[in-house]
PDB file of C-alpha atoms in Angstrom:
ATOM      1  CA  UNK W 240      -3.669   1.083  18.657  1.00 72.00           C
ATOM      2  CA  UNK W 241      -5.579  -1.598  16.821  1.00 76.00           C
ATOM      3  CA  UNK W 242      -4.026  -3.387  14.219  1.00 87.00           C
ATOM      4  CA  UNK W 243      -4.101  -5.804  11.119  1.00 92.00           C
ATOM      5  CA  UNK W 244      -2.107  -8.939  11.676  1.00 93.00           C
ATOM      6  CA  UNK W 245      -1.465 -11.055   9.111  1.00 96.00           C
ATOM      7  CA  UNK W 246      -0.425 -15.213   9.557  1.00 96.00           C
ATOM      8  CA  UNK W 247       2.496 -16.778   8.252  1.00 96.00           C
ATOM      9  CA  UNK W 248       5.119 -14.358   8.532  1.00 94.00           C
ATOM     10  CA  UNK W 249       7.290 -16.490   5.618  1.00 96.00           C
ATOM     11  CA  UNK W 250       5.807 -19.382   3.895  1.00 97.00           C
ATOM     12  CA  UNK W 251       8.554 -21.446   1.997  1.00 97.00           C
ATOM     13  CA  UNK W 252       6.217 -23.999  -0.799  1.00 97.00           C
ATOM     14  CA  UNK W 253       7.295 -26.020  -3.608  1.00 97.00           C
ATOM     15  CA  UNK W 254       5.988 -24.757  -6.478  1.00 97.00           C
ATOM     16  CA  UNK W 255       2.362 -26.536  -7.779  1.00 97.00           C
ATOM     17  CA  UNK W 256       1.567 -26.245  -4.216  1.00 98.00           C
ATOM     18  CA  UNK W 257      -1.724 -24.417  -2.756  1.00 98.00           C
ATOM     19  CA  UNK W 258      -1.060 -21.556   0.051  1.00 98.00           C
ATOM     20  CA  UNK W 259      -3.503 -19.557   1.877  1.00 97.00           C
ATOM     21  CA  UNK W 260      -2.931 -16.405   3.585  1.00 97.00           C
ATOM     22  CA  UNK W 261      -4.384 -15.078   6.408  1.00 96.00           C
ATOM     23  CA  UNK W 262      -4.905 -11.528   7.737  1.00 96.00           C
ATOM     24  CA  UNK W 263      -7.360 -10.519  10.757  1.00 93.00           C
ATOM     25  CA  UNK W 264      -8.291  -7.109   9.810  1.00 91.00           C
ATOM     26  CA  UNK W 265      -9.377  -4.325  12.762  1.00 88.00           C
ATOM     27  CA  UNK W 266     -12.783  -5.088  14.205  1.00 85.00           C
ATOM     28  CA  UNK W 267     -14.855  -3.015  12.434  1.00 83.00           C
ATOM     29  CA  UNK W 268     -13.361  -3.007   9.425  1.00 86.00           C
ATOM     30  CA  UNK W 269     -15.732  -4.025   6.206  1.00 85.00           C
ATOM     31  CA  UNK W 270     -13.328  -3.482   3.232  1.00 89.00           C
ATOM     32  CA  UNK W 271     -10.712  -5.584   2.532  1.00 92.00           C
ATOM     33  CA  UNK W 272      -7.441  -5.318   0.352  1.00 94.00           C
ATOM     34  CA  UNK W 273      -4.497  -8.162  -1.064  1.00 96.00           C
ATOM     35  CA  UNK W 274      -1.641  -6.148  -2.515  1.00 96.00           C
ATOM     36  CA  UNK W 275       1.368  -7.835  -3.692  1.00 96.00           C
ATOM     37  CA  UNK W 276       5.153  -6.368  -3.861  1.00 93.00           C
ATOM     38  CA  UNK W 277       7.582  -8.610  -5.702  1.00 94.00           C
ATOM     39  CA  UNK W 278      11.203  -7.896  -4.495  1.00 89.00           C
ATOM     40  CA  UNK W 279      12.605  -4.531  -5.496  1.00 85.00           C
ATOM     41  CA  UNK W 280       9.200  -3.487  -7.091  1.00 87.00           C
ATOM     42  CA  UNK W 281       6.007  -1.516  -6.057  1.00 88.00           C
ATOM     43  CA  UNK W 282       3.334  -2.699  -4.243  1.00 92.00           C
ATOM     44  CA  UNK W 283       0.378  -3.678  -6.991  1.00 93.00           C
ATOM     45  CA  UNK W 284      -3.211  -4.065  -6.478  1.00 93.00           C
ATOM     46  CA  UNK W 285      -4.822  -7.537  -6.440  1.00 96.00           C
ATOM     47  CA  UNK W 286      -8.103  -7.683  -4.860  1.00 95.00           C
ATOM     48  CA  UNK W 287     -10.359  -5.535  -3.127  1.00 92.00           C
ATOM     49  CA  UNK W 288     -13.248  -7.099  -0.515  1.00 92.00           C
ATOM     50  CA  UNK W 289     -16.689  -6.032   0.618  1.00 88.00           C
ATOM     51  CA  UNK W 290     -20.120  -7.001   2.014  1.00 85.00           C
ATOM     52  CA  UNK W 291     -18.589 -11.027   1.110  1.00 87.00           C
ATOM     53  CA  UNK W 292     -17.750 -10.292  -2.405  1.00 90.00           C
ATOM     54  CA  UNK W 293     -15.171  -9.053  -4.536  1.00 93.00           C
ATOM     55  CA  UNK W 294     -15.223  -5.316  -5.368  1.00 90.00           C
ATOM     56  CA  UNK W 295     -12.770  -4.836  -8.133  1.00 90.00           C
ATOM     57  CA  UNK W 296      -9.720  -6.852  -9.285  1.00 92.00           C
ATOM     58  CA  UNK W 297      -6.931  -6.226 -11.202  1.00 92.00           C
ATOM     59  CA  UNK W 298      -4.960  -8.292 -13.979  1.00 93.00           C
ATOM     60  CA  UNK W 299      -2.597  -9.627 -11.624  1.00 94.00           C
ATOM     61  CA  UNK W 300      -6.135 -11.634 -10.169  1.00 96.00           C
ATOM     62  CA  UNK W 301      -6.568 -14.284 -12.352  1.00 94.00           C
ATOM     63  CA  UNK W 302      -8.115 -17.597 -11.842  1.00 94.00           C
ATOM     64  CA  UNK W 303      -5.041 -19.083  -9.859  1.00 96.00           C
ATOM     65  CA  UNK W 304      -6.525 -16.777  -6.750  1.00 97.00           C
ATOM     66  CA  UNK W 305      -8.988 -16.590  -4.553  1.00 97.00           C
ATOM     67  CA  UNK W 306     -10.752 -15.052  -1.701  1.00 96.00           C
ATOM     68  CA  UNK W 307     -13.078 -15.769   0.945  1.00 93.00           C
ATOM     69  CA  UNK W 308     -13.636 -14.540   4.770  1.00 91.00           C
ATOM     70  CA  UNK W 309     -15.011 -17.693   5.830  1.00 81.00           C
ATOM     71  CA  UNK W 310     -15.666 -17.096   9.135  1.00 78.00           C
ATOM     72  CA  UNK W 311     -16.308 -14.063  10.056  1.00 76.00           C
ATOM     73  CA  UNK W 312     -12.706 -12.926  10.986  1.00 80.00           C
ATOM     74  CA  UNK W 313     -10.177 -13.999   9.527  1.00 90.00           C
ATOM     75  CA  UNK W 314      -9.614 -12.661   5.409  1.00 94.00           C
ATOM     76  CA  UNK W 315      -7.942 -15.278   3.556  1.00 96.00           C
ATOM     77  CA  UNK W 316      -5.775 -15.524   0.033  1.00 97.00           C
ATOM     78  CA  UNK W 317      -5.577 -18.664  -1.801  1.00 97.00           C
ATOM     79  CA  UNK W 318      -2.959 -19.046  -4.230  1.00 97.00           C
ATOM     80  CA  UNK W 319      -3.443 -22.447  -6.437  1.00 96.00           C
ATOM     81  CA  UNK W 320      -0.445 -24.054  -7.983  1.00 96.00           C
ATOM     82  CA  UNK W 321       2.359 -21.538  -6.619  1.00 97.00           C
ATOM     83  CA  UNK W 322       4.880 -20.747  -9.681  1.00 97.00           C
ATOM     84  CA  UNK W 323       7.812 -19.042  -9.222  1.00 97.00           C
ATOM     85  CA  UNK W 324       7.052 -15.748  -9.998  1.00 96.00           C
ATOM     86  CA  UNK W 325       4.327 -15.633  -7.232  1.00 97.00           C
ATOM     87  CA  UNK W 326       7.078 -15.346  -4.686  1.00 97.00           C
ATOM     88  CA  UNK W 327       6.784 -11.798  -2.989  1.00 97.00           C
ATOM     89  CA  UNK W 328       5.331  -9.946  -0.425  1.00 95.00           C
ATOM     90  CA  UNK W 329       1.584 -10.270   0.494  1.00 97.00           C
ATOM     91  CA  UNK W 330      -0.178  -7.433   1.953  1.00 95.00           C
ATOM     92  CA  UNK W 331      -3.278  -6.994   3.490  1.00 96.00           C
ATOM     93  CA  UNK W 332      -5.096  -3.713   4.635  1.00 93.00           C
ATOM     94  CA  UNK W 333      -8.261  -2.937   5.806  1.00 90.00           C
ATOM     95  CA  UNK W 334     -10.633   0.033   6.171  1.00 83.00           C
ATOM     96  CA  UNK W 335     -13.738   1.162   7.352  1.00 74.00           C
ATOM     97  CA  UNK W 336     -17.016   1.314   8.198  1.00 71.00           C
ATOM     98  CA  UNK W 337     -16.379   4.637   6.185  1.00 70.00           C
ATOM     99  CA  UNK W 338     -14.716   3.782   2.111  1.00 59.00           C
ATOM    100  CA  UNK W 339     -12.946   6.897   2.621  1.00 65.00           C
ATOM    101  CA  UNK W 340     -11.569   6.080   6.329  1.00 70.00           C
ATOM    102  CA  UNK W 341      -7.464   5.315   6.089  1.00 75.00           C
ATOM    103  CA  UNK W 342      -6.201   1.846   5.239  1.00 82.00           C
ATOM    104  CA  UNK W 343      -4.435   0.028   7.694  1.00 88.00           C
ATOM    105  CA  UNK W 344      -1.629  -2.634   6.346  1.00 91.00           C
ATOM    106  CA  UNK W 345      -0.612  -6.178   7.933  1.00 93.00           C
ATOM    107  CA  UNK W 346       3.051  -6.324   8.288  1.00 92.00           C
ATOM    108  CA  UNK W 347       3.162  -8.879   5.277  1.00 94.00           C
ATOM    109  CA  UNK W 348       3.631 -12.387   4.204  1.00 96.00           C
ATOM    110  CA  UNK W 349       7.122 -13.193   2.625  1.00 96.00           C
ATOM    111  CA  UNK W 350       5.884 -15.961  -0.035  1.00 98.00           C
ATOM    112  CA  UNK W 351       8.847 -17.820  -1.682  1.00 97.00           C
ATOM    113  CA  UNK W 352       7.644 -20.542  -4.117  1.00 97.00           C
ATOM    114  CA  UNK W 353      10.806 -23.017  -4.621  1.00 97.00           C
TER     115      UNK W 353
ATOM    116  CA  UNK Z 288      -6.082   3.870 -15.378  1.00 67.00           C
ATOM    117  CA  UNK Z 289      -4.686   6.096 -12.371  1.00 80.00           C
ATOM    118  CA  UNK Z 290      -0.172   6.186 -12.752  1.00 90.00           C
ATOM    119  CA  UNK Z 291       1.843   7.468 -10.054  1.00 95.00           C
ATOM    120  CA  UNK Z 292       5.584   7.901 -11.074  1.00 95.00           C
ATOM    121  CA  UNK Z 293       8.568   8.085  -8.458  1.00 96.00           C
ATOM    122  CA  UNK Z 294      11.610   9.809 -10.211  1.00 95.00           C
ATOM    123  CA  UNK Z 295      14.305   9.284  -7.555  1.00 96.00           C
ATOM    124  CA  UNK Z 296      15.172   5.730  -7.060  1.00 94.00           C
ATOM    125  CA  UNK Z 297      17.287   6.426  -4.759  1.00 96.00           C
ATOM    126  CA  UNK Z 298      18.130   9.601  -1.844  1.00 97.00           C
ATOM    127  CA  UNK Z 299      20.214  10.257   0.703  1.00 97.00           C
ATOM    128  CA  UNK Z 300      20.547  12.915   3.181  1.00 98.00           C
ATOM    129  CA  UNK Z 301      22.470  14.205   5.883  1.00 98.00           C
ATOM    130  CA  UNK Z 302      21.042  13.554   9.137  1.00 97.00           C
ATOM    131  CA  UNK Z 303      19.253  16.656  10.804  1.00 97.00           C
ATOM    132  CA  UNK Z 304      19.276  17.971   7.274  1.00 98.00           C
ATOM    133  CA  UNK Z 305      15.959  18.528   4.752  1.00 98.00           C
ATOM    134  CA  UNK Z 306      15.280  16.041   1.480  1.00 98.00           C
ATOM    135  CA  UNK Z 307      12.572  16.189  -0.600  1.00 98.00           C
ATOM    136  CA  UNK Z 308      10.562  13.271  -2.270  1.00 98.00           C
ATOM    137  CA  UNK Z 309       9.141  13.695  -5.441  1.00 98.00           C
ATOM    138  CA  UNK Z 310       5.903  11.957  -6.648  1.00 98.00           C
ATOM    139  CA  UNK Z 311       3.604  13.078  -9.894  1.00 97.00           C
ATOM    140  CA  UNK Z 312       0.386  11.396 -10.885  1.00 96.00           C
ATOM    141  CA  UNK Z 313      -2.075  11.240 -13.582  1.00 94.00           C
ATOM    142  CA  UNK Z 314      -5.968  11.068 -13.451  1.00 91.00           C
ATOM    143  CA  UNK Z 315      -8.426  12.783 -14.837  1.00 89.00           C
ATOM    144  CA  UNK Z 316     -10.576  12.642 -11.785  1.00 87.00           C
ATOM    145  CA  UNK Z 317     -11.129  15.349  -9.397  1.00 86.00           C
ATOM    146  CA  UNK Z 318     -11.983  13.700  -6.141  1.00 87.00           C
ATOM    147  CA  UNK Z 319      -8.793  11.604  -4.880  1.00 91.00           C
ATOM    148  CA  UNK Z 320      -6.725  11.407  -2.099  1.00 92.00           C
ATOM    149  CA  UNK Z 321      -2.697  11.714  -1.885  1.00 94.00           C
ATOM    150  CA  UNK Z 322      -0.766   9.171   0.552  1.00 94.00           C
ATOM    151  CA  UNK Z 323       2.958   8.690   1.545  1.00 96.00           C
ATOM    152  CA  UNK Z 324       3.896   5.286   2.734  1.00 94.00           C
ATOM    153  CA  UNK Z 325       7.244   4.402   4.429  1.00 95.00           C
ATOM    154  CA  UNK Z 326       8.775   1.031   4.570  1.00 91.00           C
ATOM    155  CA  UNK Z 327      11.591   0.477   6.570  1.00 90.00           C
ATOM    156  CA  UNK Z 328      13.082  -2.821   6.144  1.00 85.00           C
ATOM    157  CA  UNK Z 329      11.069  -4.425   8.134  1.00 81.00           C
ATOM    158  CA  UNK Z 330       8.943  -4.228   4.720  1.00 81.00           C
ATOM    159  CA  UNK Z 331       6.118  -3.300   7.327  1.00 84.00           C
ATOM    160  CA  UNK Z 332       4.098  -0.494   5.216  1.00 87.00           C
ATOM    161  CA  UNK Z 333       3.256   2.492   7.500  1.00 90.00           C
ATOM    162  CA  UNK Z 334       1.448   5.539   6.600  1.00 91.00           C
ATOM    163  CA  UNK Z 335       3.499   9.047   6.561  1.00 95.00           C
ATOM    164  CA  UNK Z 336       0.791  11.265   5.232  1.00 94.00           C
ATOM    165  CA  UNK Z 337      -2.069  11.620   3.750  1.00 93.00           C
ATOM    166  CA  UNK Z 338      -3.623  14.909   1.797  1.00 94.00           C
ATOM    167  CA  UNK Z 339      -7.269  14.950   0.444  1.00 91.00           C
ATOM    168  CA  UNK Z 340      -7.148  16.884  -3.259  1.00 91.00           C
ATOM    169  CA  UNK Z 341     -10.100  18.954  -2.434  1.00 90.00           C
ATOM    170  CA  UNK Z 342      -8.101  20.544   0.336  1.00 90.00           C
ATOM    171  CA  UNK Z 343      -6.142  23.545  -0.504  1.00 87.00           C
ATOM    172  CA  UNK Z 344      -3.659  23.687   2.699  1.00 93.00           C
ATOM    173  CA  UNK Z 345      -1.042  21.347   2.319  1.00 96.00           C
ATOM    174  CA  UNK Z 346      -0.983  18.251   4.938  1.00 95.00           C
ATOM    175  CA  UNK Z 347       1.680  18.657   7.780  1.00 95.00           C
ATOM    176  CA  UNK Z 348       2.732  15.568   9.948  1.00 94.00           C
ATOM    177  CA  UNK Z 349       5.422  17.102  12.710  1.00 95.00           C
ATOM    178  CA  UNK Z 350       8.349  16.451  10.589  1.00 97.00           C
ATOM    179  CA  UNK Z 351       6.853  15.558   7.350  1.00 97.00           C
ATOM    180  CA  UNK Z 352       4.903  17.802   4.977  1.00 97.00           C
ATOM    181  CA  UNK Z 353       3.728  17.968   1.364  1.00 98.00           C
ATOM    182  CA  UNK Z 354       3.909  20.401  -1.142  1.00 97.00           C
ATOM    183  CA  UNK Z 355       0.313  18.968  -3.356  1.00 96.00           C
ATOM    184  CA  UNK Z 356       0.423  20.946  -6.605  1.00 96.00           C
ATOM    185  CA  UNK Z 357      -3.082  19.646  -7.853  1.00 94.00           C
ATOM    186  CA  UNK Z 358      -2.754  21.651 -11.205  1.00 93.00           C
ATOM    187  CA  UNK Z 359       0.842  20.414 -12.419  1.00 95.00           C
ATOM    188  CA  UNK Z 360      -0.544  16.694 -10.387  1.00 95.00           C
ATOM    189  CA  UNK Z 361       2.963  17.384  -8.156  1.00 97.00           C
ATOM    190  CA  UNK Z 362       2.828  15.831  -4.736  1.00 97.00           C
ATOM    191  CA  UNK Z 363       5.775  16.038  -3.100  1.00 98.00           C
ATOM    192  CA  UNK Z 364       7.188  14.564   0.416  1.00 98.00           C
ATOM    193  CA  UNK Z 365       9.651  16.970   2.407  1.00 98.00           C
ATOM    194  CA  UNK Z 366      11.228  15.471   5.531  1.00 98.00           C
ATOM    195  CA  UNK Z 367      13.131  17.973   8.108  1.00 98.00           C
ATOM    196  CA  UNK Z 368      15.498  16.972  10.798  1.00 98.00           C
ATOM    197  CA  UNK Z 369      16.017  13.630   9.056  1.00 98.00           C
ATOM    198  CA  UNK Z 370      16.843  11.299  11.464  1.00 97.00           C
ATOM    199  CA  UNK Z 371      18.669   7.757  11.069  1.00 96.00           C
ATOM    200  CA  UNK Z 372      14.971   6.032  11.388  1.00 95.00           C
ATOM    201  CA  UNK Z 373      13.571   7.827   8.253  1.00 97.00           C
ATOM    202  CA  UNK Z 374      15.860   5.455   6.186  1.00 97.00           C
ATOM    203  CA  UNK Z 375      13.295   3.397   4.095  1.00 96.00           C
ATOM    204  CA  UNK Z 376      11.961   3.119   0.849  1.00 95.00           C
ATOM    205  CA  UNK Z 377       9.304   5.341   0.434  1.00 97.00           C
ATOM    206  CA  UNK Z 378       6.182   5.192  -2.065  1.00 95.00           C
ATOM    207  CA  UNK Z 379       3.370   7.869  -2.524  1.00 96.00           C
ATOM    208  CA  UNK Z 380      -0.194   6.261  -3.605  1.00 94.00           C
ATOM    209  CA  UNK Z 381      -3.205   7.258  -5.105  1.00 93.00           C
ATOM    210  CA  UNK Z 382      -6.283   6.595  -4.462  1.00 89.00           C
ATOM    211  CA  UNK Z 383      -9.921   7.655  -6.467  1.00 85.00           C
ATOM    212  CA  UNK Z 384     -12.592   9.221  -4.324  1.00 79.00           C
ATOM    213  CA  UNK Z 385     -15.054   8.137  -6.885  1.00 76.00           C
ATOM    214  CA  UNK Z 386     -14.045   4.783  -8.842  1.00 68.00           C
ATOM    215  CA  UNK Z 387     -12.647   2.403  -6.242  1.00 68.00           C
ATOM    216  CA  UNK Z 388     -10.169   2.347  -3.273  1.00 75.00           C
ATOM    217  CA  UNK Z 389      -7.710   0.373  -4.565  1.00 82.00           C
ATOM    218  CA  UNK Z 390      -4.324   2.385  -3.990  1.00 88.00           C
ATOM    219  CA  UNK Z 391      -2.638   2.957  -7.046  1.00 91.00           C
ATOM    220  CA  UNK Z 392       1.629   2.828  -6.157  1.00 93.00           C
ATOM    221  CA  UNK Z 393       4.346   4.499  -7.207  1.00 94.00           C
ATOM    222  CA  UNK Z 394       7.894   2.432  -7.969  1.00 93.00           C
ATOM    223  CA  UNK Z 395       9.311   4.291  -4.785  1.00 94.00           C
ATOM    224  CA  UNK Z 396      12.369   6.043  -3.287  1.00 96.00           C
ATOM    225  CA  UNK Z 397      15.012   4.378  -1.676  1.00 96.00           C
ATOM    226  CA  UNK Z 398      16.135   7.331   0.993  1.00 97.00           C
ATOM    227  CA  UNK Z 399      19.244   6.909   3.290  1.00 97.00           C
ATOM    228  CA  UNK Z 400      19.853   8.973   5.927  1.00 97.00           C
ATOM    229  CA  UNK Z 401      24.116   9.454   6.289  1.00 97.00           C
ATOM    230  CA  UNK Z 402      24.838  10.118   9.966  1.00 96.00           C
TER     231      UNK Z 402
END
């Protein structure tokens, strides 16, 4: 069964530091997700990915984060100067060609900003 | 906004017995789609179920099914036969059929299964 991986599994970074995330969603997959689940919380909606833009964003998205799917493949999260509080889980998920097909989610990024 | 609220923090249940989840939602839309996500501590989110609101019959998975309510905006998650692997947190999600498809989460049920 096809699957969204996602790349680190843990990142440890100092806080001011830059980290990208990576996912590789299913081949044919055209929309795009970033969720984020701080420990002992639910998951929240970040950013949502389509046709090489942003679709919608929530609060949480401010100017610290960014997106891009620079080559082709691979659908990356930027976080600029980490803080603390961004430590959490990262998830990515993926759907398509359909917007109402199910979303698939990476098994996660632990994030923890020292 | 779209709020899905989780009123058990936490469950348990008797292995091979039944438990029910219970998840409630508000929207104002009419066109949305129902989903129960498990995560085991792996933290790995995998899909349980999923129930379309213009859909009457209520979605069955072998062990799993829902009881979707779509007037009182009840959807609830009833495991039979728990087994030891059904121990995970457990979140139900919305998401609009019309204004995005961002999921919208619930705070989630911690459910242990006592063998």
């Amino acid at each position: 069964e096809p699957e969204v991986t996602q790349t680190p599994s843990h990142q440890v970074t100092q806080m001011g530091q830059e980290v990208i995330l990576r996912c590789v969603p299913i081949s044919n997959h055209l929309y795009f997700y970033w969720y984020r689940q701080i420990l002992g919380q639910k998951v929240e909606f970040l950013v949502s990915f389509y046709n090489n833009e942003i679709s919608e964003k929530s609060e949480i998205f401010d100017d610290q984060f960014s997106v891009e799917r620079p080559d082709g493949s691979n659908f990356t999260l930027k976080i600029r100067s980490t803080k603390l509080e961004d430590s959490a889980m990262y998830f990515c998920a993926t759907h398509g060609p359909s917007s109402r097909d199910e979303q698939y989610f990476g098994p996660g990024t632990r994030l923890t900003v020292t | 906004a779209q709020t899905v609220t989780q009123s058990q923090p936490e469950m348990s249940v008797q292995e091979a017995e039944t438990v029910t989840l219970s998840c409630t939602y508000d929207t104002s839309e009419s066109n949305y789609y129902l989903f129960w996500y498990k995560q085991p501590p792996s933290r790995q989110m995998i899909l349980v179920i999923r129930q379309e609101a213009y859909k009457q019959q209520n979605a069955t998975e072998n062990r799993f099914s829902v009881n979707f309510q779509k007037a009182a905006k009840s959807f609830s998650l009833k495991i039979s036969d728990s087994q030891l692997g059904d121990t995970a947190m457990y979140f139900c999600a919305f998401m609009s059929g019309d204004t995005g498809n961002q999921f919208y989460f619930g705070t989630g049920t911690s459910l242990t299964v006592i063998p």
